[in-house]
PDB file of C-alpha atoms and ligand atoms in Angstrom:
ATOM      1  CA  UNK A   1       0.000   0.000   0.000  1.00  0.00           C
ATOM      2  CA  UNK A   2       1.640   3.250  -1.125  1.00  0.00           C
ATOM      3  CA  UNK A   3       0.772   6.837  -0.248  1.00  0.00           C
ATOM      4  CA  UNK A   4       0.632   6.184   3.457  1.00  0.00           C
ATOM      5  CA  UNK A   5       3.248   6.297   6.192  1.00  0.00           C
ATOM      6  CA  UNK A   6       2.935   4.150   9.288  1.00  0.00           C
ATOM      7  CA  UNK A   7       4.657   5.154  12.549  1.00  0.00           C
ATOM      8  CA  UNK A   8       4.984   3.923  16.128  1.00  0.00           C
ATOM      9  CA  UNK A   9       4.180   6.655  18.656  1.00  0.00           C
ATOM     10  CA  UNK A  10       3.815   9.157  15.817  1.00  0.00           C
ATOM     11  CA  UNK A  11       2.613  12.672  16.591  1.00  0.00           C
ATOM     12  CA  UNK A  12      -1.155  12.680  16.882  1.00  0.00           C
ATOM     13  CA  UNK A  13      -3.547  15.462  17.781  1.00  0.00           C
ATOM     14  CA  UNK A  14      -6.569  14.875  20.018  1.00  0.00           C
ATOM     15  CA  UNK A  15      -8.927  16.532  17.538  1.00  0.00           C
ATOM     16  CA  UNK A  16      -7.911  14.551  14.473  1.00  0.00           C
ATOM     17  CA  UNK A  17      -8.006  11.301  16.454  1.00  0.00           C
ATOM     18  CA  UNK A  18     -11.439  12.114  17.867  1.00  0.00           C
ATOM     19  CA  UNK A  19     -12.652  12.744  14.301  1.00  0.00           C
ATOM     20  CA  UNK A  20     -11.338   9.363  13.076  1.00  0.00           C
ATOM     21  CA  UNK A  21     -12.578   7.525  16.187  1.00  0.00           C
ATOM     22  CA  UNK A  22     -16.075   9.034  16.116  1.00  0.00           C
ATOM     23  CA  UNK A  23     -16.461   8.264  12.395  1.00  0.00           C
ATOM     24  CA  UNK A  24     -15.190   4.702  12.851  1.00  0.00           C
ATOM     25  CA  UNK A  25     -17.467   3.932  15.783  1.00  0.00           C
ATOM     26  CA  UNK A  26     -20.386   5.885  14.331  1.00  0.00           C
ATOM     27  CA  UNK A  27     -20.878   8.316  17.172  1.00  0.00           C
ATOM     28  CA  UNK A  28     -20.884  12.048  17.519  1.00  0.00           C
ATOM     29  CA  UNK A  29     -17.546  13.832  18.037  1.00  0.00           C
ATOM     30  CA  UNK A  30     -16.919  15.473  21.403  1.00  0.00           C
ATOM     31  CA  UNK A  31     -13.808  17.105  22.867  1.00  0.00           C
ATOM     32  CA  UNK A  32     -11.521  14.471  24.373  1.00  0.00           C
ATOM     33  CA  UNK A  33      -7.919  14.556  25.548  1.00  0.00           C
ATOM     34  CA  UNK A  34      -6.633  11.647  23.477  1.00  0.00           C
ATOM     35  CA  UNK A  35      -3.027  12.782  23.730  1.00  0.00           C
ATOM     36  CA  UNK A  36      -3.193  12.810  27.508  1.00  0.00           C
ATOM     37  CA  UNK A  37      -4.795   9.378  27.622  1.00  0.00           C
ATOM     38  CA  UNK A  38      -2.228   7.880  25.257  1.00  0.00           C
ATOM     39  CA  UNK A  39       0.730   9.375  27.085  1.00  0.00           C
ATOM     40  CA  UNK A  40      -0.530   8.194  30.476  1.00  0.00           C
ATOM     41  CA  UNK A  41      -1.939   4.770  29.702  1.00  0.00           C
ATOM     42  CA  UNK A  42      -0.538   3.317  26.500  1.00  0.00           C
ATOM     43  CA  UNK A  43       2.571   1.345  25.755  1.00  0.00           C
ATOM     44  CA  UNK A  44       2.307   3.127  22.442  1.00  0.00           C
ATOM     45  CA  UNK A  45       0.142   3.584  19.381  1.00  0.00           C
ATOM     46  CA  UNK A  46       0.442   3.323  15.647  1.00  0.00           C
ATOM     47  CA  UNK A  47      -0.513   6.110  13.253  1.00  0.00           C
ATOM     48  CA  UNK A  48      -1.043   6.010   9.495  1.00  0.00           C
ATOM     49  CA  UNK A  49      -0.793   9.266   7.587  1.00  0.00           C
ATOM     50  CA  UNK A  50      -1.594   9.858   3.939  1.00  0.00           C
ATOM     51  CA  UNK A  51       0.823  11.867   1.798  1.00  0.00           C
ATOM     52  CA  UNK A  52      -1.224  15.013   2.472  1.00  0.00           C
ATOM     53  CA  UNK A  53      -0.687  14.506   6.227  1.00  0.00           C
ATOM     54  CA  UNK A  54      -4.213  13.350   7.024  1.00  0.00           C
ATOM     55  CA  UNK A  55      -4.556  10.788   9.822  1.00  0.00           C
ATOM     56  CA  UNK A  56      -6.124   7.776   8.059  1.00  0.00           C
ATOM     57  CA  UNK A  57      -5.385   4.965  10.479  1.00  0.00           C
ATOM     58  CA  UNK A  58      -4.700   4.312  14.146  1.00  0.00           C
ATOM     59  CA  UNK A  59      -4.202   1.533  16.693  1.00  0.00           C
ATOM     60  CA  UNK A  60      -3.878   2.047  20.435  1.00  0.00           C
ATOM     61  CA  UNK A  61      -1.757  -0.392  22.463  1.00  0.00           C
ATOM     62  CA  UNK A  62      -2.769  -0.251  26.129  1.00  0.00           C
ATOM     63  CA  UNK A  63      -0.553  -1.896  28.701  1.00  0.00           C
ATOM     64  CA  UNK A  64      -0.684  -3.431  32.186  1.00  0.00           C
ATOM     65  CA  UNK A  65       2.874  -2.290  32.921  1.00  0.00           C
ATOM     66  CA  UNK A  66       4.089  -5.883  32.687  1.00  0.00           C
ATOM     67  CA  UNK A  67       3.850  -8.527  29.984  1.00  0.00           C
ATOM     68  CA  UNK A  68       0.295  -7.879  28.738  1.00  0.00           C
ATOM     69  CA  UNK A  69      -0.555  -5.424  25.984  1.00  0.00           C
ATOM     70  CA  UNK A  70      -4.034  -4.783  24.600  1.00  0.00           C
ATOM     71  CA  UNK A  71      -5.063  -3.674  21.129  1.00  0.00           C
ATOM     72  CA  UNK A  72      -7.804  -1.022  21.285  1.00  0.00           C
ATOM     73  CA  UNK A  73      -9.296   1.515  18.913  1.00  0.00           C
ATOM     74  CA  UNK A  74      -8.231  -0.093  15.634  1.00  0.00           C
ATOM     75  CA  UNK A  75      -9.365   2.426  13.038  1.00  0.00           C
ATOM     76  CA  UNK A  76      -8.973   3.030   9.328  1.00  0.00           C
ATOM     77  CA  UNK A  77     -10.627   5.893   7.470  1.00  0.00           C
ATOM     78  CA  UNK A  78     -13.491   4.554   5.319  1.00  0.00           C
ATOM     79  CA  UNK A  79     -11.779   5.624   2.074  1.00  0.00           C
ATOM     80  CA  UNK A  80      -8.702   3.566   2.955  1.00  0.00           C
ATOM     81  CA  UNK A  81     -10.301   0.295   4.009  1.00  0.00           C
ATOM     82  CA  UNK A  82      -9.818  -3.204   2.530  1.00  0.00           C
ATOM     83  CA  UNK A  83      -6.298  -2.501   1.307  1.00  0.00           C
ATOM     84  CA  UNK A  84      -4.468  -4.187   4.150  1.00  0.00           C
ATOM     85  CA  UNK A  85      -3.775  -1.010   6.116  1.00  0.00           C
ATOM     86  CA  UNK A  86      -5.264  -2.123   9.454  1.00  0.00           C
ATOM     87  CA  UNK A  87      -3.395  -5.414   9.152  1.00  0.00           C
ATOM     88  CA  UNK A  88      -0.182  -3.441   8.755  1.00  0.00           C
ATOM     89  CA  UNK A  89      -0.986  -1.261  11.771  1.00  0.00           C
ATOM     90  CA  UNK A  90      -1.694  -4.258  13.986  1.00  0.00           C
ATOM     91  CA  UNK A  91       1.494  -5.965  12.792  1.00  0.00           C
ATOM     92  CA  UNK A  92       3.516  -2.936  13.873  1.00  0.00           C
ATOM     93  CA  UNK A  93       1.702  -2.960  17.230  1.00  0.00           C
ATOM     94  CA  UNK A  94       2.628  -6.632  17.629  1.00  0.00           C
ATOM     95  CA  UNK A  95       6.286  -6.047  16.722  1.00  0.00           C
ATOM     96  CA  UNK A  96       6.638  -3.099  19.079  1.00  0.00           C
ATOM     97  CA  UNK A  97       4.882  -4.828  21.977  1.00  0.00           C
ATOM     98  CA  UNK A  98       7.225  -7.788  21.549  1.00  0.00           C
ATOM     99  CA  UNK A  99      10.248  -5.503  21.371  1.00  0.00           C
ATOM    100  CA  UNK A 100       9.095  -3.815  24.607  1.00  0.00           C
ATOM    101  CA  UNK A 101       9.191  -7.182  26.386  1.00  0.00           C
ATOM    102  CA  UNK A 102       5.484  -7.968  26.366  1.00  0.00           C
ATOM    103  CA  UNK A 103       4.571 -11.643  26.170  1.00  0.00           C
ATOM    104  CA  UNK A 104       0.881 -11.414  25.293  1.00  0.00           C
ATOM    105  CA  UNK A 105      -1.089  -9.202  22.939  1.00  0.00           C
ATOM    106  CA  UNK A 106      -4.835  -9.269  23.603  1.00  0.00           C
ATOM    107  CA  UNK A 107      -7.809  -8.041  21.640  1.00  0.00           C
ATOM    108  CA  UNK A 108     -11.554  -8.448  21.710  1.00  0.00           C
ATOM    109  CA  UNK A 109     -13.908  -7.684  18.886  1.00  0.00           C
ATOM    110  CA  UNK A 110     -17.365  -8.099  17.432  1.00  0.00           C
ATOM    111  CA  UNK A 111     -18.154 -11.268  15.442  1.00  0.00           C
ATOM    112  CA  UNK A 112     -17.992  -9.584  12.011  1.00  0.00           C
ATOM    113  CA  UNK A 113     -14.288  -8.828  12.573  1.00  0.00           C
ATOM    114  CA  UNK A 114     -13.344 -12.458  13.242  1.00  0.00           C
ATOM    115  CA  UNK A 115     -11.605 -12.869   9.868  1.00  0.00           C
ATOM    116  CA  UNK A 116      -9.752  -9.601  10.311  1.00  0.00           C
ATOM    117  CA  UNK A 117      -8.263 -10.437  13.717  1.00  0.00           C
ATOM    118  CA  UNK A 118      -7.888 -14.219  13.416  1.00  0.00           C
ATOM    119  CA  UNK A 119      -7.037 -14.669   9.733  1.00  0.00           C
ATOM    120  CA  UNK A 120      -5.435 -11.395   8.660  1.00  0.00           C
ATOM    121  CA  UNK A 121      -3.720 -10.415  11.929  1.00  0.00           C
ATOM    122  CA  UNK A 122      -2.978 -13.903  13.276  1.00  0.00           C
ATOM    123  CA  UNK A 123      -4.649 -13.783  16.693  1.00  0.00           C
ATOM    124  CA  UNK A 124      -5.712 -17.106  18.217  1.00  0.00           C
ATOM    125  CA  UNK A 125      -9.270 -17.387  19.482  1.00  0.00           C
ATOM    126  CA  UNK A 126      -9.570 -17.904  23.245  1.00  0.00           C
ATOM    127  CA  UNK A 127     -12.451 -17.750  25.717  1.00  0.00           C
ATOM    128  CA  UNK A 128     -12.698 -14.280  27.221  1.00  0.00           C
ATOM    129  CA  UNK A 129     -15.238 -12.293  29.155  1.00  0.00           C
ATOM    130  CA  UNK A 130     -16.423  -8.761  29.573  1.00  0.00           C
ATOM    131  CA  UNK A 131     -18.901  -6.940  31.834  1.00  0.00           C
ATOM    132  CA  UNK A 132     -20.603  -3.769  30.677  1.00  0.00           C
ATOM    133  CA  UNK A 133     -20.071  -1.522  33.709  1.00  0.00           C
ATOM    134  CA  UNK A 134     -22.487   1.173  32.593  1.00  0.00           C
TER     135      UNK A 134
HETATM  136  C1  COA H 201     -11.908  -2.889  11.156  1.00  0.00           C
HETATM  137  C2  COA H 201     -11.049  -1.948  10.310  1.00  0.00           C
HETATM  138  C3  COA H 201      -9.995  -1.322  11.202  1.00  0.00           C
HETATM  139  C4  COA H 201     -10.373  -2.779   9.204  1.00  0.00           C
HETATM  140  O1  COA H 201      -9.497  -1.930   8.478  1.00  0.00           O
HETATM  141  P1  COA H 201      -8.942  -2.330   7.008  1.00  0.00           P
HETATM  142  O2  COA H 201      -7.743  -1.509   6.732  1.00  0.00           O
HETATM  143  O3  COA H 201     -10.065  -2.262   6.040  1.00  0.00           O
HETATM  144  O4  COA H 201      -8.552  -3.868   7.195  1.00  0.00           O
HETATM  145  P2  COA H 201      -7.626  -4.740   6.225  1.00  0.00           P
HETATM  146  O5  COA H 201      -7.701  -4.202   4.818  1.00  0.00           O
HETATM  147  O6  COA H 201      -6.285  -4.883   6.820  1.00  0.00           O
HETATM  148  O7  COA H 201      -8.415  -6.135   6.275  1.00  0.00           O
HETATM  149  C5  COA H 201      -7.743  -7.372   6.102  1.00  0.00           C
HETATM  150  C6  COA H 201      -8.774  -8.492   6.062  1.00  0.00           C
HETATM  151  O8  COA H 201      -9.583  -8.490   7.243  1.00  0.00           O
HETATM  152  C7  COA H 201     -10.950  -8.790   6.920  1.00  0.00           C
HETATM  153  N1  COA H 201     -11.805  -7.618   7.151  1.00  0.00           N
HETATM  154  C8  COA H 201     -11.415  -6.336   7.297  1.00  0.00           C
HETATM  155  N2  COA H 201     -12.474  -5.536   7.545  1.00  0.00           N
HETATM  156  C9  COA H 201     -13.559  -6.338   7.556  1.00  0.00           C
HETATM  157  C10 COA H 201     -14.953  -6.098   7.745  1.00  0.00           C
HETATM  158  N3  COA H 201     -15.439  -4.878   8.006  1.00  0.00           N
HETATM  159  N4  COA H 201     -15.797  -7.148   7.684  1.00  0.00           N
HETATM  160  C11 COA H 201     -15.338  -8.397   7.414  1.00  0.00           C
HETATM  161  N5  COA H 201     -14.020  -8.698   7.223  1.00  0.00           N
HETATM  162  C12 COA H 201     -13.136  -7.668   7.294  1.00  0.00           C
HETATM  163  C13 COA H 201     -10.940  -9.163   5.433  1.00  0.00           C
HETATM  164  O9  COA H 201     -10.687 -10.564   5.356  1.00  0.00           O
HETATM  165  C14 COA H 201      -9.760  -8.359   4.928  1.00  0.00           C
HETATM  166  O10 COA H 201      -9.193  -8.931   3.758  1.00  0.00           O
HETATM  167  P3  COA H 201      -9.861  -8.626   2.314  1.00  0.00           P
HETATM  168  O11 COA H 201     -10.050  -7.152   2.203  1.00  0.00           O
HETATM  169  O12 COA H 201      -8.839  -9.169   1.371  1.00  0.00           O
HETATM  170  O13 COA H 201     -11.171  -9.359   2.298  1.00  0.00           O
HETATM  171  C15 COA H 201     -11.917  -0.845   9.652  1.00  0.00           C
HETATM  172  O14 COA H 201     -12.969  -1.451   8.926  1.00  0.00           O
HETATM  173  C16 COA H 201     -12.507   0.129  10.645  1.00  0.00           C
HETATM  174  O15 COA H 201     -11.888   1.148  10.980  1.00  0.00           O
HETATM  175  N6  COA H 201     -13.770  -0.120  11.116  1.00  0.00           N
HETATM  176  C17 COA H 201     -14.472   0.759  12.040  1.00  0.00           C
HETATM  177  C18 COA H 201     -13.894   0.719  13.445  1.00  0.00           C
HETATM  178  C19 COA H 201     -13.862  -0.669  14.048  1.00  0.00           C
HETATM  179  O16 COA H 201     -14.838  -1.396  14.082  1.00  0.00           O
HETATM  180  N7  COA H 201     -12.672  -1.051  14.567  1.00  0.00           N
HETATM  181  C20 COA H 201     -12.425  -2.317  15.198  1.00  0.00           C
HETATM  182  C21 COA H 201     -12.489  -2.201  16.675  1.00  0.00           C
HETATM  183  S1  COA H 201     -12.200  -3.770  17.488  1.00  0.00           S
END
């Protein structure tokens, strides 16, 4: 995939990330301190920028401070989907988490993304659980 640059811990503005995130998860945009959250709580993140500088992809890698890292907020701009970009972003997340000494990379997802995470990205399916706290 040409015309896009992928970076670990690349510069990212809260506003542009909120725009991408809100569009991807089909919700309204609202002011949010993404930069603060990432700096405080993430092992790192991956950005994808088009040649014109636009943020077109993102993956957040949260961390327990030990050997567990967690993929969150995998996002690709609608115009850039189905070209392997998200797969590339997750692969960089995997490589960097491994390089940082993590031993496990976790993710959870909705059923329609099973092929993306298990086939394209190489995650193994495992029982997991979640409680909606609100
Ligand atoms: C999910 C998302 C990040 C995928 O980005 P992408 O760059 O299009 O993904 P890729 O091109 O790397 O996909 C690789 C493979 O995964 C599978 N896949 C990707 N998106 C899929 C989808 N929406 N439905 C079904 N399979 C999908 C396909 O097998 C695809 O290969 P193919 O295009 O040759 O069929 C993107 O659709 C997105 O931002 N969605 C909205 C936000 C979201 O739901 N994020 C996930 C949070 S867990």
